[in-house]
Short mmCIF file of C-alpha atoms and ligand atoms in Angstrom, two decimals:
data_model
loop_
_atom_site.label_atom_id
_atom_site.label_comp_id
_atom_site.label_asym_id
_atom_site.label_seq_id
_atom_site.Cartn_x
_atom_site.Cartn_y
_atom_site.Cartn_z
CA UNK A 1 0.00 0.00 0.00
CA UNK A 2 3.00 2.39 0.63
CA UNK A 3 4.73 1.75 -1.93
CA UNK A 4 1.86 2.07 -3.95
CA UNK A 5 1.22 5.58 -2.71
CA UNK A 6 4.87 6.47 -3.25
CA UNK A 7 4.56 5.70 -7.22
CA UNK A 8 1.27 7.93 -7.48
CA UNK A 9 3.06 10.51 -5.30
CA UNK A 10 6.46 10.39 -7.61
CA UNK A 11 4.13 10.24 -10.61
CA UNK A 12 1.74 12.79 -9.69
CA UNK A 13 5.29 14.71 -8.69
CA UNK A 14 7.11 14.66 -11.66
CA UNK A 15 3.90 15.20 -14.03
CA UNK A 16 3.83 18.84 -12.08
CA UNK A 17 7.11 19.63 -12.37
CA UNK A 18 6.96 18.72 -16.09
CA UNK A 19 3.76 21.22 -16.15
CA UNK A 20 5.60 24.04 -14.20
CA UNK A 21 8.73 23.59 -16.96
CA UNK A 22 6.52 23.80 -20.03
CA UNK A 23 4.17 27.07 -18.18
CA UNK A 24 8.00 28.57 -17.93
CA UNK A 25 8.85 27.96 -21.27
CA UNK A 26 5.30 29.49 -22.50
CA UNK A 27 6.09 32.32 -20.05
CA UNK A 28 9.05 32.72 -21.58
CA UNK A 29 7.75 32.97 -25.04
CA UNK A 30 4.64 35.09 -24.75
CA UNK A 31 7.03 37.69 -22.83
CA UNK A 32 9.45 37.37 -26.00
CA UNK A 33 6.91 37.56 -28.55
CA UNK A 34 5.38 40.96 -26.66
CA UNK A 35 8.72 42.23 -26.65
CA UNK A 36 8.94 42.14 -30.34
CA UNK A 37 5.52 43.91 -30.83
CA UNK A 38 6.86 46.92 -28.26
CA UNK A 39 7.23 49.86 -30.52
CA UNK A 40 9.36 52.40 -28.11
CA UNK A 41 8.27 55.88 -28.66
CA UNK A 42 10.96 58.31 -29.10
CA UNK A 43 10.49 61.22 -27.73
CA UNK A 44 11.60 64.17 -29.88
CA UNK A 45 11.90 66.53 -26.95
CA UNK A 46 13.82 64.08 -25.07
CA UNK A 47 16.75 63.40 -27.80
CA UNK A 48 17.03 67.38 -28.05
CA UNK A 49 17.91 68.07 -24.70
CA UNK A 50 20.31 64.60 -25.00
CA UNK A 51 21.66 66.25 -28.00
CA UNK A 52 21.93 69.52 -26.03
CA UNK A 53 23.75 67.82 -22.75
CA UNK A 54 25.90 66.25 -25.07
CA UNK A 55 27.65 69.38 -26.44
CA UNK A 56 31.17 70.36 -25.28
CA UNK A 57 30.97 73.60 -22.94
CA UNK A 58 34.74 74.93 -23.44
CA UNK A 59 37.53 74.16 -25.67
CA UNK A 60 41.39 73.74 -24.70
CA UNK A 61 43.39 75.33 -27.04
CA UNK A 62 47.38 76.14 -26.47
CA UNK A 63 49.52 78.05 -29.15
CA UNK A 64 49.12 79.77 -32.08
CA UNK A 65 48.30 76.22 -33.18
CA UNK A 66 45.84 75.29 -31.18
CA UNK A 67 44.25 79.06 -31.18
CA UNK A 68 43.82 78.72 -35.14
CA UNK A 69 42.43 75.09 -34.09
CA UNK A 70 39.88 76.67 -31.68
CA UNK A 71 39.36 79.73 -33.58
CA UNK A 72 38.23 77.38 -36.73
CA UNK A 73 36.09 75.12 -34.42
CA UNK A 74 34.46 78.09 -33.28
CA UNK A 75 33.31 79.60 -36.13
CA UNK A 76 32.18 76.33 -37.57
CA UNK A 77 29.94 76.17 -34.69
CA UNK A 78 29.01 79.50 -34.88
CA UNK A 79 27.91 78.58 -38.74
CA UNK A 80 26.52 75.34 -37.87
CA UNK A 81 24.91 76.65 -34.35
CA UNK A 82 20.87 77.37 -35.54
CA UNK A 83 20.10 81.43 -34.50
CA UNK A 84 16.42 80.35 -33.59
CA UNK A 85 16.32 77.66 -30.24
CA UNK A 86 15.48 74.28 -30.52
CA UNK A 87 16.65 74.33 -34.03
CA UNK A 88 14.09 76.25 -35.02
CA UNK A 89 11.93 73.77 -34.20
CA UNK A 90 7.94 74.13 -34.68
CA UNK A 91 6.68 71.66 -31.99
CA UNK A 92 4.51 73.47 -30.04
CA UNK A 93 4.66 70.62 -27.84
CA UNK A 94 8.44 70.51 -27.89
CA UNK A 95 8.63 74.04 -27.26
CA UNK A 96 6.20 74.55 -24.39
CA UNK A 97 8.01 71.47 -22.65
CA UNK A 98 11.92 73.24 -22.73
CA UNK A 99 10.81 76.67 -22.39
CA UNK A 100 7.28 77.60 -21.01
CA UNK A 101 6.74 74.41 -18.49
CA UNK A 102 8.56 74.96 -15.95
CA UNK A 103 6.66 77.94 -14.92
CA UNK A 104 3.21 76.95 -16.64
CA UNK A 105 3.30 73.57 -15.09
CA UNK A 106 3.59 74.55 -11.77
CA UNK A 107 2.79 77.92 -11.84
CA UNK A 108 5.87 79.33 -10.78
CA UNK A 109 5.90 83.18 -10.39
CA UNK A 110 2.48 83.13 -10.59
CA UNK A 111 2.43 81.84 -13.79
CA UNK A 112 -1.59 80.58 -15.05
CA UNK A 113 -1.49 76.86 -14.84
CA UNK A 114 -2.88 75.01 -17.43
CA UNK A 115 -6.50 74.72 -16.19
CA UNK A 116 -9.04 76.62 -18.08
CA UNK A 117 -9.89 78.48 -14.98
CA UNK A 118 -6.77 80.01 -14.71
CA UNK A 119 -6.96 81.24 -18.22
CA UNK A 120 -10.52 82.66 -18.37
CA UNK A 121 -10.03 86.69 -18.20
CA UNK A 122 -7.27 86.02 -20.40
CA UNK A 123 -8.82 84.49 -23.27
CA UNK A 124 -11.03 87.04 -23.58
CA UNK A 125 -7.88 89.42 -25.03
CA UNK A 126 -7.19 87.44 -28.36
CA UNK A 127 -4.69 84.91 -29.21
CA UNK A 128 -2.73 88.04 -30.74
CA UNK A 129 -2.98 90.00 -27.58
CA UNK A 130 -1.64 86.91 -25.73
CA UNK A 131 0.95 86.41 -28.13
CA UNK A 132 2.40 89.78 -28.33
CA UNK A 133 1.84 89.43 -24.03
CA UNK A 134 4.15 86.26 -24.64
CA UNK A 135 6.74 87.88 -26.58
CA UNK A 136 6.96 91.43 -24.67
CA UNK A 137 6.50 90.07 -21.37
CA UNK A 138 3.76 90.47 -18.93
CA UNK A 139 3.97 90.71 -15.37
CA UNK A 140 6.63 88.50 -14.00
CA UNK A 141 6.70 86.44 -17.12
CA UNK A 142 10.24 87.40 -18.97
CA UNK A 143 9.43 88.53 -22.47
CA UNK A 144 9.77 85.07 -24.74
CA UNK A 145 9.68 83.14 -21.18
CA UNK A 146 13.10 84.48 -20.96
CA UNK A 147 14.25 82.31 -24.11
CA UNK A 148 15.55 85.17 -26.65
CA UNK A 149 16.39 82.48 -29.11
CA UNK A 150 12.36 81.62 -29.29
CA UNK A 151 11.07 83.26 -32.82
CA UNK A 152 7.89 85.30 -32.75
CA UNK A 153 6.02 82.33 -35.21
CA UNK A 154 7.36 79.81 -32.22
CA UNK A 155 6.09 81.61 -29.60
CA UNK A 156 2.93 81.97 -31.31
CA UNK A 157 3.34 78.03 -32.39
CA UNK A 158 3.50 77.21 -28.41
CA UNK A 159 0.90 79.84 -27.08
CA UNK A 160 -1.64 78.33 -29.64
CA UNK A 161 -0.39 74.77 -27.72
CA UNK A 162 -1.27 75.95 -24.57
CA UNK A 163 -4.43 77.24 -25.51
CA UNK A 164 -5.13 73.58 -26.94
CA UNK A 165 -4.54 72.31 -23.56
CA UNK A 166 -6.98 74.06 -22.19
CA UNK A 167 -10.01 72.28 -24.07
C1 HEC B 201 9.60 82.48 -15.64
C2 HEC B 201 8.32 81.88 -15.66
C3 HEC B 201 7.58 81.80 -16.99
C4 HEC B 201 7.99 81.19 -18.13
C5 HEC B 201 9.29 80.43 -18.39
C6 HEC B 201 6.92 81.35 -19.09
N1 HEC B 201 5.90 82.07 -18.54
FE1 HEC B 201 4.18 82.64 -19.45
N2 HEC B 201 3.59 83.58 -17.79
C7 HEC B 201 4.30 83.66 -16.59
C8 HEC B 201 3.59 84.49 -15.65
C9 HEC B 201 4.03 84.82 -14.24
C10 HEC B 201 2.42 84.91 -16.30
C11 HEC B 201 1.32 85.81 -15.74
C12 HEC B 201 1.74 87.22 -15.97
C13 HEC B 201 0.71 88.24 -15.50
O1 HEC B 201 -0.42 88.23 -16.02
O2 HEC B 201 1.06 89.01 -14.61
C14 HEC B 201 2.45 84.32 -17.62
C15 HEC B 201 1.46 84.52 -18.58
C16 HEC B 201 1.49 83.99 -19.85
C17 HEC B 201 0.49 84.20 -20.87
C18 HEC B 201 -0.79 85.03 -20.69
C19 HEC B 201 -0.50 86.44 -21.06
C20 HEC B 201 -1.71 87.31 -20.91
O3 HEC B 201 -1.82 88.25 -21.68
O4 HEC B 201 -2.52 87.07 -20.02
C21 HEC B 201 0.88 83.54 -21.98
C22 HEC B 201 0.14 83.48 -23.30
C23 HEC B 201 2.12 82.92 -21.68
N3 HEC B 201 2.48 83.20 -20.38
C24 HEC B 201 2.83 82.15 -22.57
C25 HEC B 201 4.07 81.61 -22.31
C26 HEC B 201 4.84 80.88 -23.27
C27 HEC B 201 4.41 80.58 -24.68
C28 HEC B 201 5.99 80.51 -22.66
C29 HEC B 201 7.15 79.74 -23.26
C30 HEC B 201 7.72 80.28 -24.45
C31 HEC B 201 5.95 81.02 -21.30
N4 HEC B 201 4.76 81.67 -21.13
C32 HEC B 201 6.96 80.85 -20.38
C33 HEC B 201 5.51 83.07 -16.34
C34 HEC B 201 6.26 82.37 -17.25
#
């Protein structure tokens, strides 16, 4: 009688164990196959500011040499380096995240945060009043958020962003 429970037990035993090593192996798989469907975003804003980290802040330069070396580096970056931020980028989205959030979200300063209800008596001005408001300065807002390098069409591009985010 014992020893015929022990061959049931070892029989029911190793029929589990075989289960639990073909559920790993399907585990295994399905997390494999799902991996292969992922499609990772990129994030445009994201690889800017990589792009931007990434840049060299000072150059080394020593003797006439390396000053005509430095000298040439620095006016092909000057060529190369776009006038207009973010490359002149016109991602409203891209724009409002490196220059406008970090008041806007959290209403630093006072800023209006992006709620409809903190935008209501403004609205009521005009996109172009807000704009121009946007570029000038209002208040303790810096005129172009205190980016320079921000065109007039991007500001406009990332005030017209904002306003989306409102609805
Ligand atoms: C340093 C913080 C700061 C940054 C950065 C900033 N803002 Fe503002 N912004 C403010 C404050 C504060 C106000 C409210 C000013 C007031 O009405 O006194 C404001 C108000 C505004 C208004 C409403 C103006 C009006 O006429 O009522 C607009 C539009 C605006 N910001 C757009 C932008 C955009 C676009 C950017 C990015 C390019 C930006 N802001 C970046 C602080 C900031």
């Amino acid at each position: 009688m014992s020893a015929e429970h022990d061959r049931i037990f070892i029989r029911n035993f190793s029929l589990t164990l075989v289960g639990l090593v073909i559920f790993t192996f399907i585990i295994v798989f399905v997390a494999r196959s799902i991996h292969g469907q992922l499609e990772l975003s990129e994030n445009p804003a994201r690889e800017t500011a990589r792009i931007e980290r990434l840049q060299p802040v000072a150059g080394v330069w020593a003797g006439e040499t390396g000053r005509a070396a430095a000298q040439a580096a620095a006016a092909a970056a000057a060529a190369a380096a776009p006038e207009i931020a973010f490359g002149g980028s016109l991602d409203g989205a891209l724009i409002y995240e490196r220059a406008c959030a970090s008041c806007h979200e959290v209403g630093a300063a006072g800023a209006p945060l992006m709620v409809a209800s903190a935008w209501a008596g403004r609205l009521e001005q005009g996109m172009d009043t807000l704009v121009a408001n946007a570029i000038n300065g209002i208040g303790a807002m810096p005129p172009r958020g205190g980016r320079r390098d921000l065109s007039d069409e991007q500001i406009e591009i990332s005030v017209a962003y904002m306003l989306d985010m409102l609805e």
